[in-house]
PDB file of C-alpha atoms in Angstrom:
ATOM      1  CA  LEU A  29      -5.020 -24.526  13.576  1.00 46.00           C
ATOM      2  CA  PRO A  30      -4.222 -23.293  10.050  1.00 53.00           C
ATOM      3  CA  SER A  31      -6.856 -24.320   7.512  1.00 53.00           C
ATOM      4  CA  ARG A  32      -5.214 -23.248   4.232  1.00 62.00           C
ATOM      5  CA  LYS A  33      -2.983 -25.716   2.422  1.00 79.00           C
ATOM      6  CA  GLY A  34      -0.105 -24.944   0.117  1.00 89.00           C
ATOM      7  CA  LEU A  35       2.046 -21.888  -0.340  1.00 93.00           C
ATOM      8  CA  GLU A  36       0.330 -18.498  -0.191  1.00 95.00           C
ATOM      9  CA  VAL A  37       2.210 -15.295  -1.024  1.00 96.00           C
ATOM     10  CA  ARG A  38       0.191 -12.177  -0.115  1.00 96.00           C
ATOM     11  CA  VAL A  39       1.432  -8.836  -1.461  1.00 96.00           C
ATOM     12  CA  CYS A  40       0.281  -5.700   0.346  1.00 95.00           C
ATOM     13  CA  GLN A  41      -1.654  -3.307  -1.890  1.00 94.00           C
ATOM     14  CA  ASP A  42      -2.399  -0.701   0.766  1.00 91.00           C
ATOM     15  CA  ARG A  43      -1.427   2.918   0.181  1.00 87.00           C
ATOM     16  CA  ASP A  44       2.092   2.916   1.595  1.00 88.00           C
ATOM     17  CA  CYS A  45       3.139  -0.286  -0.162  1.00 91.00           C
ATOM     18  CA  VAL A  46       1.692   0.847  -3.499  1.00 92.00           C
ATOM     19  CA  THR A  47       3.687   4.058  -3.099  1.00 90.00           C
ATOM     20  CA  ASP A  48       6.764   1.916  -2.421  1.00 92.00           C
ATOM     21  CA  GLY A  49       6.167  -0.300  -5.481  1.00 93.00           C
ATOM     22  CA  GLY A  50       3.617  -2.892  -4.353  1.00 94.00           C
ATOM     23  CA  LYS A  51       2.002  -3.233  -7.793  1.00 95.00           C
ATOM     24  CA  GLU A  52       5.370  -3.969  -9.415  1.00 94.00           C
ATOM     25  CA  ALA A  53       6.259  -6.434  -6.643  1.00 95.00           C
ATOM     26  CA  LEU A  54       2.962  -8.222  -7.262  1.00 96.00           C
ATOM     27  CA  GLU A  55       3.730  -8.481 -10.997  1.00 95.00           C
ATOM     28  CA  MET A  56       7.240  -9.811 -10.312  1.00 94.00           C
ATOM     29  CA  LEU A  57       6.045 -12.430  -7.841  1.00 95.00           C
ATOM     30  CA  GLU A  58       3.217 -13.544 -10.135  1.00 95.00           C
ATOM     31  CA  GLU A  59       5.696 -13.968 -12.985  1.00 94.00           C
ATOM     32  CA  LEU A  60       8.225 -15.832 -10.838  1.00 94.00           C
ATOM     33  CA  ALA A  61       5.535 -18.094  -9.371  1.00 94.00           C
ATOM     34  CA  LYS A  62       4.025 -19.132 -12.729  1.00 93.00           C
ATOM     35  CA  GLY A  63       3.991 -22.903 -13.030  1.00 91.00           C
ATOM     36  CA  THR A  64       4.700 -23.454  -9.312  1.00 92.00           C
ATOM     37  CA  ASN A  65       2.545 -24.387  -6.347  1.00 90.00           C
ATOM     38  CA  ALA A  66       2.680 -20.798  -5.009  1.00 93.00           C
ATOM     39  CA  GLN A  67      -0.579 -18.865  -4.957  1.00 95.00           C
ATOM     40  CA  VAL A  68       0.157 -15.132  -5.243  1.00 96.00           C
ATOM     41  CA  THR A  69      -2.646 -12.887  -3.947  1.00 96.00           C
ATOM     42  CA  THR A  70      -3.099  -9.352  -2.666  1.00 96.00           C
ATOM     43  CA  CYS A  71      -3.926  -8.139   0.820  1.00 95.00           C
ATOM     44  CA  GLY A  72      -4.376  -4.962   2.821  1.00 92.00           C
ATOM     45  CA  CYS A  73      -1.885  -3.483   5.243  1.00 90.00           C
ATOM     46  CA  ILE A  74       0.346  -5.995   7.004  1.00 91.00           C
ATOM     47  CA  GLY A  75       2.870  -3.444   8.334  1.00 83.00           C
ATOM     48  CA  PRO A  76       5.544  -2.151   8.718  1.00 85.00           C
ATOM     49  CA  CYS A  77       4.433   0.825   6.662  1.00 84.00           C
ATOM     50  CA  GLY A  78       7.125   2.721   4.802  1.00 84.00           C
ATOM     51  CA  LYS A  79       9.348  -0.368   4.513  1.00 86.00           C
ATOM     52  CA  GLY A  80       7.564  -1.888   1.533  1.00 86.00           C
ATOM     53  CA  PRO A  81       6.672  -3.434  -0.672  1.00 93.00           C
ATOM     54  CA  ASN A  82       5.689  -5.849   2.109  1.00 94.00           C
ATOM     55  CA  VAL A  83       4.790  -9.485   1.569  1.00 96.00           C
ATOM     56  CA  ASP A  84       3.309 -12.151   3.845  1.00 95.00           C
ATOM     57  CA  VAL A  85       4.347 -15.747   3.065  1.00 95.00           C
ATOM     58  CA  ARG A  86       2.500 -18.752   4.503  1.00 94.00           C
ATOM     59  CA  LEU A  87       3.069 -22.449   4.008  1.00 92.00           C
ATOM     60  CA  ASP A  88      -0.006 -24.455   5.005  1.00 91.00           C
ATOM     61  CA  GLY A  89      -1.201 -21.374   6.897  1.00 89.00           C
ATOM     62  CA  ILE A  90       2.004 -20.978   8.928  1.00 91.00           C
ATOM     63  CA  ARG A  91       3.982 -17.770   8.411  1.00 92.00           C
ATOM     64  CA  ILE A  92       7.544 -18.018   7.108  1.00 91.00           C
ATOM     65  CA  LYS A  93      10.094 -15.630   8.616  1.00 90.00           C
ATOM     66  CA  ASP A  94      12.302 -13.346   6.569  1.00 90.00           C
ATOM     67  CA  LYS A  95      15.830 -14.378   7.527  1.00 86.00           C
ATOM     68  CA  ARG A  96      17.697 -12.112   5.127  1.00 85.00           C
ATOM     69  CA  PRO A  97      20.526 -10.098   6.713  1.00 85.00           C
ATOM     70  CA  GLY A  98      19.239  -6.871   8.253  1.00 81.00           C
ATOM     71  CA  GLN A  99      15.598  -7.996   8.360  1.00 78.00           C
ATOM     72  CA  SER A 100      15.498  -9.084  12.034  1.00 73.00           C
ATOM     73  CA  SER A 101      13.904 -12.459  11.262  1.00 63.00           C
ATOM     74  CA  TYR A 102      10.578 -10.657  10.958  1.00 81.00           C
ATOM     75  CA  TYR A 103       7.376 -12.391   9.794  1.00 88.00           C
ATOM     76  CA  VAL A 104       6.573  -9.728   7.198  1.00 92.00           C
ATOM     77  CA  TRP A 105       8.956  -9.713   4.252  1.00 93.00           C
ATOM     78  CA  ARG A 106       9.954  -6.080   3.775  1.00 92.00           C
ATOM     79  CA  GLU A 107      11.489  -4.319   0.785  1.00 91.00           C
ATOM     80  CA  ILE A 108      10.662  -6.888  -1.877  1.00 93.00           C
ATOM     81  CA  ASN A 109      11.800  -4.323  -4.423  1.00 92.00           C
ATOM     82  CA  SER A 110      13.768  -6.378  -6.936  1.00 93.00           C
ATOM     83  CA  PRO A 111      13.473  -9.683  -8.798  1.00 94.00           C
ATOM     84  CA  GLU A 112      16.367 -10.987  -6.711  1.00 94.00           C
ATOM     85  CA  ALA A 113      14.537 -10.214  -3.438  1.00 93.00           C
ATOM     86  CA  ALA A 114      11.333 -11.778  -4.803  1.00 93.00           C
ATOM     87  CA  ALA A 115      13.220 -14.903  -5.925  1.00 93.00           C
ATOM     88  CA  GLN A 116      14.922 -15.206  -2.528  1.00 92.00           C
ATOM     89  CA  LEU A 117      11.513 -15.026  -0.847  1.00 93.00           C
ATOM     90  CA  LEU A 118      10.167 -17.843  -3.043  1.00 94.00           C
ATOM     91  CA  LYS A 119      13.314 -19.951  -2.623  1.00 93.00           C
ATOM     92  CA  THR A 120      13.048 -19.644   1.176  1.00 91.00           C
ATOM     93  CA  ALA A 121       9.496 -20.957   0.863  1.00 91.00           C
ATOM     94  CA  GLY A 122      10.747 -23.956  -1.135  1.00 91.00           C
ATOM     95  CA  VAL A 123       9.897 -22.786  -4.658  1.00 92.00           C
ATOM     96  CA  SER A 124      12.436 -23.431  -7.401  1.00 91.00           C
ATOM     97  CA  VAL A 125      13.058 -20.249  -9.403  1.00 90.00           C
ATOM     98  CA  SER A 126      15.221 -20.248 -12.538  1.00 90.00           C
ATOM     99  CA  GLU A 127      18.052 -17.749 -12.700  1.00 93.00           C
ATOM    100  CA  LYS A 128      17.094 -16.992 -16.309  1.00 93.00           C
ATOM    101  CA  LYS A 129      13.625 -15.880 -15.223  1.00 92.00           C
ATOM    102  CA  VAL A 130      15.152 -13.692 -12.498  1.00 92.00           C
ATOM    103  CA  SER A 131      17.600 -12.193 -15.000  1.00 93.00           C
ATOM    104  CA  ASN A 132      14.811 -11.425 -17.500  1.00 92.00           C
ATOM    105  CA  LEU A 133      12.717  -9.748 -14.795  1.00 90.00           C
ATOM    106  CA  ALA A 134      15.756  -7.781 -13.615  1.00 91.00           C
ATOM    107  CA  GLN A 135      16.052  -6.341 -17.129  1.00 91.00           C
ATOM    108  CA  GLN A 136      12.325  -5.622 -17.238  1.00 89.00           C
ATOM    109  CA  PHE A 137      11.881  -4.138 -13.752  1.00 85.00           C
ATOM    110  CA  GLY A 138      15.320  -3.354 -12.375  1.00 85.00           C
ATOM    111  CA  GLU A 139      15.034  -2.236  -8.774  1.00 88.00           C
ATOM    112  CA  ILE A 140      11.614  -0.856  -7.876  1.00 88.00           C
ATOM    113  CA  GLN A 141      11.773   2.803  -6.879  1.00 86.00           C
ATOM    114  CA  SER A 142       9.368   4.340  -4.403  1.00 85.00           C
ATOM    115  CA  THR A 143       7.289   7.283  -5.607  1.00 84.00           C
ATOM    116  CA  ARG A 144       7.234   8.674  -2.045  1.00 80.00           C
ATOM    117  CA  GLU A 145       8.079  12.367  -1.780  1.00 80.00           C
ATOM    118  CA  TRP A 146       9.647  13.972   1.284  1.00 75.00           C
ATOM    119  CA  TRP A 147       6.245  15.216   2.518  1.00 73.00           C
ATOM    120  CA  ASP A 148       4.435  11.937   1.867  1.00 74.00           C
ATOM    121  CA  PHE A 149       4.947  10.281   5.238  1.00 76.00           C
ATOM    122  CA  ASP A 150       4.403   6.601   5.898  1.00 79.00           C
ATOM    123  CA  ARG A 151       1.486   5.581   8.136  1.00 76.00           C
ATOM    124  CA  THR A 152       3.529   5.305  11.341  1.00 78.00           C
ATOM    125  CA  THR A 153       5.027   8.779  10.922  1.00 80.00           C
ATOM    126  CA  ARG A 154       1.610  10.264  10.063  1.00 79.00           C
ATOM    127  CA  ILE A 155       0.103   8.829  13.252  1.00 80.00           C
ATOM    128  CA  ALA A 156       3.008  10.116  15.370  1.00 84.00           C
ATOM    129  CA  LEU A 157       2.723  13.603  13.855  1.00 83.00           C
ATOM    130  CA  GLN A 158      -1.052  13.636  14.367  1.00 80.00           C
ATOM    131  CA  ARG A 159      -0.625  12.777  18.040  1.00 83.00           C
ATOM    132  CA  LEU A 160       2.043  15.433  18.422  1.00 85.00           C
ATOM    133  CA  LEU A 161      -0.293  18.014  16.868  1.00 80.00           C
ATOM    134  CA  TYR A 162      -3.093  16.973  19.221  1.00 80.00           C
ATOM    135  CA  VAL A 163      -0.863  17.353  22.289  1.00 82.00           C
ATOM    136  CA  VAL A 164       0.542  20.698  21.154  1.00 80.00           C
ATOM    137  CA  THR A 165      -3.003  21.938  20.564  1.00 76.00           C
ATOM    138  CA  ALA A 166      -4.444  20.474  23.768  1.00 78.00           C
ATOM    139  CA  LEU A 167      -1.777  21.938  26.102  1.00 80.00           C
ATOM    140  CA  PRO A 168      -2.737  25.622  25.696  1.00 75.00           C
ATOM    141  CA  LEU A 169      -6.430  24.664  25.746  1.00 74.00           C
ATOM    142  CA  THR A 170      -6.011  22.834  29.055  1.00 78.00           C
ATOM    143  CA  ASP A 171      -3.859  25.618  30.474  1.00 76.00           C
ATOM    144  CA  ALA A 172      -6.384  28.315  29.527  1.00 73.00           C
ATOM    145  CA  SER A 173      -9.233  26.285  30.960  1.00 70.00           C
ATOM    146  CA  GLN A 174      -7.465  25.609  34.280  1.00 75.00           C
ATOM    147  CA  LYS A 175      -6.245  29.192  34.758  1.00 72.00           C
ATOM    148  CA  GLY A 176      -9.481  30.764  33.605  1.00 65.00           C
ATOM    149  CA  TYR A 177      -8.135  32.903  30.783  1.00 65.00           C
ATOM    150  CA  TRP A 178      -8.904  32.864  27.085  1.00 63.00           C
ATOM    151  CA  ASP A 179      -8.122  35.077  24.130  1.00 67.00           C
ATOM    152  CA  VAL A 180      -8.955  38.686  24.955  1.00 66.00           C
ATOM    153  CA  ILE A 181      -8.837  41.330  22.256  1.00 65.00           C
ATOM    154  CA  ASN A 182      -9.716  44.929  23.232  1.00 69.00           C
ATOM    155  CA  GLY A 183     -11.441  43.674  26.350  1.00 68.00           C
ATOM    156  CA  GLN A 184     -13.592  41.191  24.416  1.00 71.00           C
ATOM    157  CA  VAL A 185     -13.215  37.524  25.506  1.00 67.00           C
ATOM    158  CA  TYR A 186     -13.197  34.977  22.663  1.00 68.00           C
ATOM    159  CA  GLU A 187     -13.630  31.701  24.548  1.00 67.00           C
ATOM    160  CA  ASN A 188     -14.066  29.501  21.507  1.00 66.00           C
ATOM    161  CA  SER A 189     -10.901  30.555  19.689  1.00 69.00           C
ATOM    162  CA  TYR A 190      -8.837  27.671  21.106  1.00 68.00           C
ATOM    163  CA  TYR A 191     -11.579  25.231  20.210  1.00 72.00           C
ATOM    164  CA  ALA A 192     -11.630  26.559  16.647  1.00 74.00           C
ATOM    165  CA  ILE A 193      -7.867  26.064  16.419  1.00 73.00           C
ATOM    166  CA  ALA A 194      -8.170  22.547  17.852  1.00 74.00           C
ATOM    167  CA  ALA A 195     -10.887  21.668  15.336  1.00 78.00           C
ATOM    168  CA  ALA A 196      -8.815  23.052  12.444  1.00 78.00           C
ATOM    169  CA  VAL A 197      -5.758  21.073  13.566  1.00 76.00           C
ATOM    170  CA  PHE A 198      -7.770  17.869  13.930  1.00 75.00           C
ATOM    171  CA  ILE A 199      -9.451  18.198  10.546  1.00 78.00           C
ATOM    172  CA  GLY A 200      -6.247  19.247   8.806  1.00 74.00           C
ATOM    173  CA  SER A 201      -4.259  16.390  10.318  1.00 70.00           C
ATOM    174  CA  GLN A 202      -6.615  13.873   8.720  1.00 69.00           C
ATOM    175  CA  PHE A 203      -5.162  14.835   5.337  1.00 67.00           C
ATOM    176  CA  MET A 204      -1.495  14.421   6.255  1.00 60.00           C
ATOM    177  CA  GLY A 205       0.464  12.610   3.568  1.00 54.00           C
ATOM    178  CA  THR A 206      -2.468  12.231   1.174  1.00 50.00           C
ATOM    179  CA  ASP A 207      -0.535  13.469  -1.854  1.00 51.00           C
ATOM    180  CA  SER A 208       0.598   9.950  -2.750  1.00 48.00           C
ATOM    181  CA  LYS A 209       0.158   8.730  -6.319  1.00 49.00           C
ATOM    182  CA  ALA A 210      -1.274   5.573  -4.767  1.00 48.00           C
ATOM    183  CA  ASN A 211      -4.399   7.460  -3.697  1.00 44.00           C
ATOM    184  CA  SER A 212      -5.528   8.633  -7.099  1.00 41.00           C
ATOM    185  CA  GLY A 213      -4.770   5.705  -9.331  1.00 44.00           C
ATOM    186  CA  ALA A 214      -2.150   7.860 -11.049  1.00 41.00           C
ATOM    187  CA  ALA A 215       0.467   5.201 -10.342  1.00 39.00           C
ATOM    188  CA  ALA A 216      -1.494   2.683 -12.416  1.00 40.00           C
ATOM    189  CA  ASP A 217      -2.089   5.248 -15.162  1.00 41.00           C
ATOM    190  CA  ASP A 218       1.645   6.035 -15.376  1.00 40.00           C
ATOM    191  CA  GLN A 219       2.440   2.413 -16.203  1.00 39.00           C
ATOM    192  CA  GLN A 220       0.024   2.124 -19.120  1.00 38.00           C
TER     193      GLN A 220
END
């Protein structure tokens, strides 16, 4: 049974959500929740990556579903990227939020824009691309092993060439999408 009491709003601060504006969403929610019973905290990844900033809302330890149109009644509140979205989240959880406060934050923040570039894939896409690379690398390796042929140049057999390629692909794939501002702290530096 849930042990926590009260309203807890957890804002994801993992890499993908920070890239999508998680720090700004945290600031907005903290400001909107001032003077209420809502406890705004941070958390790690709660999924779905690339749809952030993502927020988990719990009342007495029980998760509250996001019932906004287009959100599939999902337990993780996705795309909390404006004061209006943040206020709607709090109102759904039973917190009274003044329209004046929302209006002031809308002037201050506007709509949060992601800093994601076209090559900076979200976690789900990175994992899918890694697996695709592994399969594409493993197929010729398996084929060469089963048929008994390897790279031959001028009569010299280079058996380890496929393994070297596989190792390079594996190591290189570990750095996919690591150009995010969220990784270096540059996102925080830009705001100061």
